[in-house]
């Protein structure tokens, strides 16, 4: 993926994205500090407090995503070492190879421990956040939360490497843009000028059913505090256009 951001950029971007009926104010100290549009029973939240919570949201998401990658696919059940699941006693002990690690532990951390970006480094996206970064950027740039199929296609093409352009390679030397199979199919279709939601329909995308839940559980919830109805509308709208699968994994630092 081409897009990687500091986790705190959302503190700048997100307040400008809130085109929702949620009521946000700059630290009201007394009731008279609220604007006249506030009605009895309305929820209020100071912008400073909200920005702090958004900061924590992205930081927590990034830390959890990258820390989790250390042990991803190490333990899957069944016979052999991969069937003996980790417990809390394994924290800060030596990481074991994943089932596809060819006997090599994670290159993110030699031990099962926190994976953190240093002060001057950039958090990379991963399969739980990368497409969210793209949509957040697109929504911010368009000033409208409901993106068109053309905007989604253009965003994918602008922010995802084509095989002919990616600087990343597999161990076998093949081009690698870190897209999961369903997303790769959708991406290929977009390059043929096929728009969502057709990029996720069985007739065009045989991997359509390999879908993950990030779109309905993370980004849209933070965009619409107190308004589950609006968060659901955003998630359902974009999910209907995308019908996306498990998102691609990108390198932690680029």
PDB file of C-alpha atoms in Angstrom:
ATOM      1  CA  UNK A   1       0.000   0.000   0.000  1.00  0.00           C
ATOM      2  CA  UNK A   2       1.187   3.529  -0.681  1.00  0.00           C
ATOM      3  CA  UNK A   3      -0.694   5.197   2.180  1.00  0.00           C
ATOM      4  CA  UNK A   4       0.908   5.235   5.616  1.00  0.00           C
ATOM      5  CA  UNK A   5       0.137   7.898   8.200  1.00  0.00           C
ATOM      6  CA  UNK A   6       1.169   8.864  11.664  1.00  0.00           C
ATOM      7  CA  UNK A   7      -1.528   7.559  13.958  1.00  0.00           C
ATOM      8  CA  UNK A   8      -2.277  11.079  15.156  1.00  0.00           C
ATOM      9  CA  UNK A   9      -3.149  12.599  11.786  1.00  0.00           C
ATOM     10  CA  UNK A  10      -6.727  11.603  12.375  1.00  0.00           C
ATOM     11  CA  UNK A  11      -6.882  14.188  15.141  1.00  0.00           C
ATOM     12  CA  UNK A  12      -6.546  16.784  12.409  1.00  0.00           C
ATOM     13  CA  UNK A  13      -8.655  15.046   9.776  1.00  0.00           C
ATOM     14  CA  UNK A  14     -11.557  13.548  11.644  1.00  0.00           C
ATOM     15  CA  UNK A  15     -13.150  16.666  13.169  1.00  0.00           C
ATOM     16  CA  UNK A  16     -13.612  18.041   9.656  1.00  0.00           C
ATOM     17  CA  UNK A  17     -15.307  14.834   8.532  1.00  0.00           C
ATOM     18  CA  UNK A  18     -18.160  14.853  10.992  1.00  0.00           C
ATOM     19  CA  UNK A  19     -21.064  15.710   8.745  1.00  0.00           C
ATOM     20  CA  UNK A  20     -23.439  14.065  11.203  1.00  0.00           C
ATOM     21  CA  UNK A  21     -26.117  15.319  13.579  1.00  0.00           C
ATOM     22  CA  UNK A  22     -23.863  14.425  16.506  1.00  0.00           C
ATOM     23  CA  UNK A  23     -23.311  17.489  18.674  1.00  0.00           C
ATOM     24  CA  UNK A  24     -19.657  18.430  19.224  1.00  0.00           C
ATOM     25  CA  UNK A  25     -18.531  21.537  21.087  1.00  0.00           C
ATOM     26  CA  UNK A  26     -15.269  23.053  22.209  1.00  0.00           C
ATOM     27  CA  UNK A  27     -15.250  22.227  25.889  1.00  0.00           C
ATOM     28  CA  UNK A  28     -18.497  23.768  27.176  1.00  0.00           C
ATOM     29  CA  UNK A  29     -17.993  24.720  30.798  1.00  0.00           C
ATOM     30  CA  UNK A  30     -21.555  25.623  31.633  1.00  0.00           C
ATOM     31  CA  UNK A  31     -24.904  25.082  30.021  1.00  0.00           C
ATOM     32  CA  UNK A  32     -24.917  28.572  28.499  1.00  0.00           C
ATOM     33  CA  UNK A  33     -21.729  27.702  26.575  1.00  0.00           C
ATOM     34  CA  UNK A  34     -23.696  25.339  24.344  1.00  0.00           C
ATOM     35  CA  UNK A  35     -25.046  26.674  21.092  1.00  0.00           C
ATOM     36  CA  UNK A  36     -28.725  27.371  20.754  1.00  0.00           C
ATOM     37  CA  UNK A  37     -29.240  24.301  18.578  1.00  0.00           C
ATOM     38  CA  UNK A  38     -28.775  21.903  21.481  1.00  0.00           C
ATOM     39  CA  UNK A  39     -32.022  20.352  22.620  1.00  0.00           C
ATOM     40  CA  UNK A  40     -32.875  18.644  25.849  1.00  0.00           C
ATOM     41  CA  UNK A  41     -31.608  15.079  25.904  1.00  0.00           C
ATOM     42  CA  UNK A  42     -28.954  15.698  23.225  1.00  0.00           C
ATOM     43  CA  UNK A  43     -25.515  14.209  23.749  1.00  0.00           C
ATOM     44  CA  UNK A  44     -22.597  16.621  23.849  1.00  0.00           C
ATOM     45  CA  UNK A  45     -18.865  16.014  23.601  1.00  0.00           C
ATOM     46  CA  UNK A  46     -16.044  18.554  23.647  1.00  0.00           C
ATOM     47  CA  UNK A  47     -13.828  18.656  20.585  1.00  0.00           C
ATOM     48  CA  UNK A  48     -10.720  18.395  22.751  1.00  0.00           C
ATOM     49  CA  UNK A  49     -12.005  15.276  24.485  1.00  0.00           C
ATOM     50  CA  UNK A  50     -13.100  13.779  21.188  1.00  0.00           C
ATOM     51  CA  UNK A  51      -9.698  14.468  19.584  1.00  0.00           C
ATOM     52  CA  UNK A  52      -8.020  12.766  22.542  1.00  0.00           C
ATOM     53  CA  UNK A  53     -10.237   9.715  22.154  1.00  0.00           C
ATOM     54  CA  UNK A  54      -9.575   9.570  18.406  1.00  0.00           C
ATOM     55  CA  UNK A  55      -5.848   9.805  19.119  1.00  0.00           C
ATOM     56  CA  UNK A  56      -6.167   6.866  21.491  1.00  0.00           C
ATOM     57  CA  UNK A  57      -8.295   4.941  19.000  1.00  0.00           C
ATOM     58  CA  UNK A  58      -5.708   5.080  16.225  1.00  0.00           C
ATOM     59  CA  UNK A  59      -2.781   4.508  18.557  1.00  0.00           C
ATOM     60  CA  UNK A  60      -4.472   1.517  20.176  1.00  0.00           C
ATOM     61  CA  UNK A  61      -5.449   0.114  16.786  1.00  0.00           C
ATOM     62  CA  UNK A  62      -1.907   0.447  15.446  1.00  0.00           C
ATOM     63  CA  UNK A  63      -0.259  -1.090  18.511  1.00  0.00           C
ATOM     64  CA  UNK A  64      -2.733  -3.966  18.608  1.00  0.00           C
ATOM     65  CA  UNK A  65      -2.474  -4.638  14.866  1.00  0.00           C
ATOM     66  CA  UNK A  66       1.296  -4.829  14.761  1.00  0.00           C
ATOM     67  CA  UNK A  67       1.713  -6.608  18.075  1.00  0.00           C
ATOM     68  CA  UNK A  68      -0.770  -9.225  16.915  1.00  0.00           C
ATOM     69  CA  UNK A  69       1.154  -9.863  13.718  1.00  0.00           C
ATOM     70  CA  UNK A  70       4.042 -11.295  15.741  1.00  0.00           C
ATOM     71  CA  UNK A  71       2.003 -14.383  16.649  1.00  0.00           C
ATOM     72  CA  UNK A  72      -0.472 -14.463  13.753  1.00  0.00           C
ATOM     73  CA  UNK A  73      -0.884 -18.019  12.429  1.00  0.00           C
ATOM     74  CA  UNK A  74       1.573 -19.444  14.977  1.00  0.00           C
ATOM     75  CA  UNK A  75      -1.197 -21.444  16.612  1.00  0.00           C
ATOM     76  CA  UNK A  76      -4.167 -22.819  14.715  1.00  0.00           C
ATOM     77  CA  UNK A  77      -5.109 -25.981  16.611  1.00  0.00           C
ATOM     78  CA  UNK A  78      -4.712 -29.583  15.582  1.00  0.00           C
ATOM     79  CA  UNK A  79      -1.669 -31.805  15.945  1.00  0.00           C
ATOM     80  CA  UNK A  80       1.891 -30.646  16.379  1.00  0.00           C
ATOM     81  CA  UNK A  81       3.385 -27.408  17.790  1.00  0.00           C
ATOM     82  CA  UNK A  82       0.840 -25.223  15.966  1.00  0.00           C
ATOM     83  CA  UNK A  83      -1.931 -26.846  17.988  1.00  0.00           C
ATOM     84  CA  UNK A  84      -0.535 -25.852  21.380  1.00  0.00           C
ATOM     85  CA  UNK A  85      -2.025 -22.401  21.856  1.00  0.00           C
ATOM     86  CA  UNK A  86      -0.181 -19.560  23.543  1.00  0.00           C
ATOM     87  CA  UNK A  87      -1.245 -18.435  27.011  1.00  0.00           C
ATOM     88  CA  UNK A  88      -0.394 -15.323  29.011  1.00  0.00           C
ATOM     89  CA  UNK A  89       2.645 -17.182  30.345  1.00  0.00           C
ATOM     90  CA  UNK A  90       4.133 -16.936  26.851  1.00  0.00           C
ATOM     91  CA  UNK A  91       4.194 -13.120  26.924  1.00  0.00           C
ATOM     92  CA  UNK A  92       7.770 -11.840  26.404  1.00  0.00           C
ATOM     93  CA  UNK A  93       9.013 -15.310  25.561  1.00  0.00           C
ATOM     94  CA  UNK A  94      10.530 -16.347  22.232  1.00  0.00           C
ATOM     95  CA  UNK A  95       8.187 -16.102  19.253  1.00  0.00           C
ATOM     96  CA  UNK A  96       7.610 -19.328  17.369  1.00  0.00           C
ATOM     97  CA  UNK A  97       7.310 -19.613  13.580  1.00  0.00           C
ATOM     98  CA  UNK A  98       3.924 -19.310  11.929  1.00  0.00           C
ATOM     99  CA  UNK A  99       2.588 -22.178   9.865  1.00  0.00           C
ATOM    100  CA  UNK A 100       3.857 -20.427   6.741  1.00  0.00           C
ATOM    101  CA  UNK A 101       7.044 -19.033   8.328  1.00  0.00           C
ATOM    102  CA  UNK A 102       9.336 -21.784   6.981  1.00  0.00           C
ATOM    103  CA  UNK A 103      10.783 -22.254  10.458  1.00  0.00           C
ATOM    104  CA  UNK A 104      11.595 -18.563  10.912  1.00  0.00           C
ATOM    105  CA  UNK A 105      10.011 -16.496  13.725  1.00  0.00           C
ATOM    106  CA  UNK A 106       8.451 -13.084  13.037  1.00  0.00           C
ATOM    107  CA  UNK A 107      10.775 -10.385  11.738  1.00  0.00           C
ATOM    108  CA  UNK A 108       8.780  -7.803  13.699  1.00  0.00           C
ATOM    109  CA  UNK A 109       9.918  -9.040  17.101  1.00  0.00           C
ATOM    110  CA  UNK A 110      12.018 -11.954  18.305  1.00  0.00           C
ATOM    111  CA  UNK A 111       9.826 -12.171  21.394  1.00  0.00           C
ATOM    112  CA  UNK A 112       6.073 -12.003  21.980  1.00  0.00           C
ATOM    113  CA  UNK A 113       5.972  -8.362  23.019  1.00  0.00           C
ATOM    114  CA  UNK A 114       4.697  -4.921  22.044  1.00  0.00           C
ATOM    115  CA  UNK A 115       5.569  -3.700  18.551  1.00  0.00           C
ATOM    116  CA  UNK A 116       5.852   0.088  18.621  1.00  0.00           C
ATOM    117  CA  UNK A 117       6.865   2.770  16.155  1.00  0.00           C
ATOM    118  CA  UNK A 118       9.590   5.085  17.435  1.00  0.00           C
ATOM    119  CA  UNK A 119       8.966   8.802  17.829  1.00  0.00           C
ATOM    120  CA  UNK A 120      10.148   9.748  14.338  1.00  0.00           C
ATOM    121  CA  UNK A 121       8.903   6.631  12.540  1.00  0.00           C
ATOM    122  CA  UNK A 122       5.652   6.119  10.695  1.00  0.00           C
ATOM    123  CA  UNK A 123       3.013   3.537  11.559  1.00  0.00           C
ATOM    124  CA  UNK A 124       2.387   1.289   8.591  1.00  0.00           C
ATOM    125  CA  UNK A 125      -1.067   0.097   7.639  1.00  0.00           C
ATOM    126  CA  UNK A 126      -2.075  -3.542   7.922  1.00  0.00           C
ATOM    127  CA  UNK A 127      -5.014  -5.743   7.063  1.00  0.00           C
ATOM    128  CA  UNK A 128      -7.170  -4.142   9.774  1.00  0.00           C
ATOM    129  CA  UNK A 129      -6.550  -0.534   8.819  1.00  0.00           C
ATOM    130  CA  UNK A 130      -5.133   0.015   5.339  1.00  0.00           C
ATOM    131  CA  UNK A 131      -8.376   0.394   3.398  1.00  0.00           C
ATOM    132  CA  UNK A 132      -9.726   2.481   6.273  1.00  0.00           C
ATOM    133  CA  UNK A 133      -6.882   4.925   5.712  1.00  0.00           C
ATOM    134  CA  UNK A 134      -7.849   5.176   2.052  1.00  0.00           C
ATOM    135  CA  UNK A 135     -11.515   5.819   2.795  1.00  0.00           C
ATOM    136  CA  UNK A 136     -10.722   8.374   5.474  1.00  0.00           C
ATOM    137  CA  UNK A 137      -8.546  10.261   3.004  1.00  0.00           C
ATOM    138  CA  UNK A 138     -11.191  10.055   0.278  1.00  0.00           C
ATOM    139  CA  UNK A 139     -13.970  11.197   2.598  1.00  0.00           C
ATOM    140  CA  UNK A 140     -11.836  14.072   3.822  1.00  0.00           C
ATOM    141  CA  UNK A 141     -10.892  15.187   0.310  1.00  0.00           C
ATOM    142  CA  UNK A 142     -14.441  14.977  -1.045  1.00  0.00           C
ATOM    143  CA  UNK A 143     -15.995  16.609   2.058  1.00  0.00           C
ATOM    144  CA  UNK A 144     -18.776  14.042   1.745  1.00  0.00           C
ATOM    145  CA  UNK A 145     -19.024  10.811   3.764  1.00  0.00           C
ATOM    146  CA  UNK A 146     -20.914   8.840   1.097  1.00  0.00           C
ATOM    147  CA  UNK A 147     -18.430   8.070  -1.653  1.00  0.00           C
ATOM    148  CA  UNK A 148     -19.420   7.241  -5.199  1.00  0.00           C
ATOM    149  CA  UNK A 149     -18.351   4.065  -6.951  1.00  0.00           C
ATOM    150  CA  UNK A 150     -16.041   6.150  -9.141  1.00  0.00           C
ATOM    151  CA  UNK A 151     -14.432   7.772  -6.105  1.00  0.00           C
ATOM    152  CA  UNK A 152     -13.821   4.369  -4.547  1.00  0.00           C
ATOM    153  CA  UNK A 153     -12.293   3.002  -7.741  1.00  0.00           C
ATOM    154  CA  UNK A 154     -10.089   6.063  -8.191  1.00  0.00           C
ATOM    155  CA  UNK A 155      -8.998   5.846  -4.555  1.00  0.00           C
ATOM    156  CA  UNK A 156      -7.999   2.204  -4.880  1.00  0.00           C
ATOM    157  CA  UNK A 157      -6.082   2.881  -8.096  1.00  0.00           C
ATOM    158  CA  UNK A 158      -4.296   5.864  -6.549  1.00  0.00           C
ATOM    159  CA  UNK A 159      -3.268   4.198  -3.287  1.00  0.00           C
ATOM    160  CA  UNK A 160      -2.640   0.526  -4.146  1.00  0.00           C
ATOM    161  CA  UNK A 161       0.344  -0.724  -6.094  1.00  0.00           C
ATOM    162  CA  UNK A 162      -0.221  -2.536  -9.364  1.00  0.00           C
ATOM    163  CA  UNK A 163       1.893  -5.655  -9.876  1.00  0.00           C
ATOM    164  CA  UNK A 164       3.871  -3.811 -12.529  1.00  0.00           C
ATOM    165  CA  UNK A 165       4.704  -0.965 -10.128  1.00  0.00           C
ATOM    166  CA  UNK A 166       5.152  -2.498  -6.684  1.00  0.00           C
ATOM    167  CA  UNK A 167       8.666  -2.367  -5.208  1.00  0.00           C
ATOM    168  CA  UNK A 168       7.877  -5.426  -3.060  1.00  0.00           C
ATOM    169  CA  UNK A 169       8.600  -9.024  -4.021  1.00  0.00           C
ATOM    170  CA  UNK A 170       7.779 -12.435  -2.592  1.00  0.00           C
ATOM    171  CA  UNK A 171      10.504 -14.834  -1.509  1.00  0.00           C
ATOM    172  CA  UNK A 172      10.217 -16.336  -5.000  1.00  0.00           C
ATOM    173  CA  UNK A 173      10.743 -12.910  -6.621  1.00  0.00           C
ATOM    174  CA  UNK A 174       7.152 -12.392  -7.762  1.00  0.00           C
ATOM    175  CA  UNK A 175       5.504  -8.926  -7.522  1.00  0.00           C
ATOM    176  CA  UNK A 176       3.685  -8.413  -4.211  1.00  0.00           C
ATOM    177  CA  UNK A 177       1.248  -5.630  -3.343  1.00  0.00           C
ATOM    178  CA  UNK A 178      -0.068  -7.395  -0.225  1.00  0.00           C
ATOM    179  CA  UNK A 179      -3.662  -7.701  -1.442  1.00  0.00           C
ATOM    180  CA  UNK A 180      -5.696 -10.663  -0.293  1.00  0.00           C
ATOM    181  CA  UNK A 181      -7.265 -12.760  -3.057  1.00  0.00           C
ATOM    182  CA  UNK A 182     -10.714 -11.145  -3.049  1.00  0.00           C
ATOM    183  CA  UNK A 183      -9.291  -7.651  -2.959  1.00  0.00           C
ATOM    184  CA  UNK A 184      -6.819  -8.485  -5.691  1.00  0.00           C
ATOM    185  CA  UNK A 185      -9.677  -9.639  -7.885  1.00  0.00           C
ATOM    186  CA  UNK A 186     -11.644  -6.473  -7.117  1.00  0.00           C
ATOM    187  CA  UNK A 187      -8.556  -4.368  -7.804  1.00  0.00           C
ATOM    188  CA  UNK A 188      -7.978  -6.113 -11.135  1.00  0.00           C
ATOM    189  CA  UNK A 189     -11.600  -5.463 -12.078  1.00  0.00           C
ATOM    190  CA  UNK A 190     -11.304  -1.784 -11.200  1.00  0.00           C
ATOM    191  CA  UNK A 191      -8.373  -1.554 -13.603  1.00  0.00           C
ATOM    192  CA  UNK A 192     -10.766  -2.844 -16.269  1.00  0.00           C
ATOM    193  CA  UNK A 193     -13.159   0.003 -15.391  1.00  0.00           C
ATOM    194  CA  UNK A 194     -15.610  -2.290 -13.583  1.00  0.00           C
ATOM    195  CA  UNK A 195     -17.060  -0.392 -10.648  1.00  0.00           C
ATOM    196  CA  UNK A 196     -18.270  -1.403  -7.198  1.00  0.00           C
ATOM    197  CA  UNK A 197     -20.511  -3.166  -6.310  1.00  0.00           C
ATOM    198  CA  UNK A 198     -19.864  -5.364  -9.369  1.00  0.00           C
ATOM    199  CA  UNK A 199     -16.269  -5.845  -8.227  1.00  0.00           C
ATOM    200  CA  UNK A 200     -17.615  -7.850  -5.295  1.00  0.00           C
ATOM    201  CA  UNK A 201     -20.376  -9.817  -7.014  1.00  0.00           C
ATOM    202  CA  UNK A 202     -20.013 -13.568  -7.629  1.00  0.00           C
ATOM    203  CA  UNK A 203     -20.419 -13.178 -11.371  1.00  0.00           C
ATOM    204  CA  UNK A 204     -17.257 -11.066 -11.472  1.00  0.00           C
ATOM    205  CA  UNK A 205     -15.426 -12.019  -8.293  1.00  0.00           C
ATOM    206  CA  UNK A 206     -15.335 -15.727  -7.384  1.00  0.00           C
ATOM    207  CA  UNK A 207     -13.754 -14.823  -4.007  1.00  0.00           C
ATOM    208  CA  UNK A 208     -16.615 -12.497  -3.021  1.00  0.00           C
ATOM    209  CA  UNK A 209     -17.443 -14.352   0.203  1.00  0.00           C
ATOM    210  CA  UNK A 210     -14.025 -13.848   1.799  1.00  0.00           C
ATOM    211  CA  UNK A 211     -15.074 -10.733   3.697  1.00  0.00           C
ATOM    212  CA  UNK A 212     -13.947  -9.180   6.948  1.00  0.00           C
ATOM    213  CA  UNK A 213     -15.764  -6.950   9.421  1.00  0.00           C
ATOM    214  CA  UNK A 214     -13.476  -3.950   9.926  1.00  0.00           C
ATOM    215  CA  UNK A 215     -15.715  -1.624   7.930  1.00  0.00           C
ATOM    216  CA  UNK A 216     -18.598  -2.159  10.325  1.00  0.00           C
ATOM    217  CA  UNK A 217     -16.691  -2.104  13.589  1.00  0.00           C
ATOM    218  CA  UNK A 218     -14.008   0.575  13.583  1.00  0.00           C
ATOM    219  CA  UNK A 219     -13.811   3.590  11.316  1.00  0.00           C
ATOM    220  CA  UNK A 220     -17.481   4.467  11.053  1.00  0.00           C
ATOM    221  CA  UNK A 221     -18.071   4.129  14.746  1.00  0.00           C
ATOM    222  CA  UNK A 222     -15.383   6.688  15.539  1.00  0.00           C
ATOM    223  CA  UNK A 223     -16.772   9.018  12.862  1.00  0.00           C
ATOM    224  CA  UNK A 224     -20.246   9.105  14.397  1.00  0.00           C
ATOM    225  CA  UNK A 225     -20.072   9.237  18.212  1.00  0.00           C
ATOM    226  CA  UNK A 226     -23.463   8.669  19.895  1.00  0.00           C
ATOM    227  CA  UNK A 227     -25.015   7.898  16.489  1.00  0.00           C
ATOM    228  CA  UNK A 228     -25.013   4.187  15.852  1.00  0.00           C
ATOM    229  CA  UNK A 229     -27.651   4.758  13.183  1.00  0.00           C
ATOM    230  CA  UNK A 230     -25.347   6.997  11.165  1.00  0.00           C
ATOM    231  CA  UNK A 231     -22.337   4.719  11.677  1.00  0.00           C
ATOM    232  CA  UNK A 232     -24.456   1.807  10.430  1.00  0.00           C
ATOM    233  CA  UNK A 233     -25.605   3.804   7.414  1.00  0.00           C
ATOM    234  CA  UNK A 234     -22.022   4.619   6.455  1.00  0.00           C
ATOM    235  CA  UNK A 235     -20.895   1.033   6.960  1.00  0.00           C
ATOM    236  CA  UNK A 236     -23.803  -0.513   5.098  1.00  0.00           C
ATOM    237  CA  UNK A 237     -23.523   1.963   2.242  1.00  0.00           C
ATOM    238  CA  UNK A 238     -19.824   1.454   1.640  1.00  0.00           C
ATOM    239  CA  UNK A 239     -19.927  -2.258   2.385  1.00  0.00           C
ATOM    240  CA  UNK A 240     -22.685  -2.639  -0.197  1.00  0.00           C
ATOM    241  CA  UNK A 241     -20.429  -0.973  -2.731  1.00  0.00           C
ATOM    242  CA  UNK A 242     -17.349  -2.917  -1.715  1.00  0.00           C
ATOM    243  CA  UNK A 243     -18.315  -6.362  -0.448  1.00  0.00           C
ATOM    244  CA  UNK A 244     -14.670  -6.597   0.473  1.00  0.00           C
ATOM    245  CA  UNK A 245     -12.604  -9.422   1.821  1.00  0.00           C
ATOM    246  CA  UNK A 246      -9.818  -9.553   4.359  1.00  0.00           C
ATOM    247  CA  UNK A 247      -7.707  -6.481   3.785  1.00  0.00           C
ATOM    248  CA  UNK A 248      -4.096  -6.537   2.613  1.00  0.00           C
ATOM    249  CA  UNK A 249      -1.113  -6.570   4.959  1.00  0.00           C
ATOM    250  CA  UNK A 250       1.479  -3.874   4.368  1.00  0.00           C
ATOM    251  CA  UNK A 251       5.010  -3.516   5.736  1.00  0.00           C
ATOM    252  CA  UNK A 252       5.123  -1.822   9.125  1.00  0.00           C
ATOM    253  CA  UNK A 253       7.520   0.909   8.050  1.00  0.00           C
ATOM    254  CA  UNK A 254       7.812   2.368   4.575  1.00  0.00           C
TER     255      UNK A 254
END
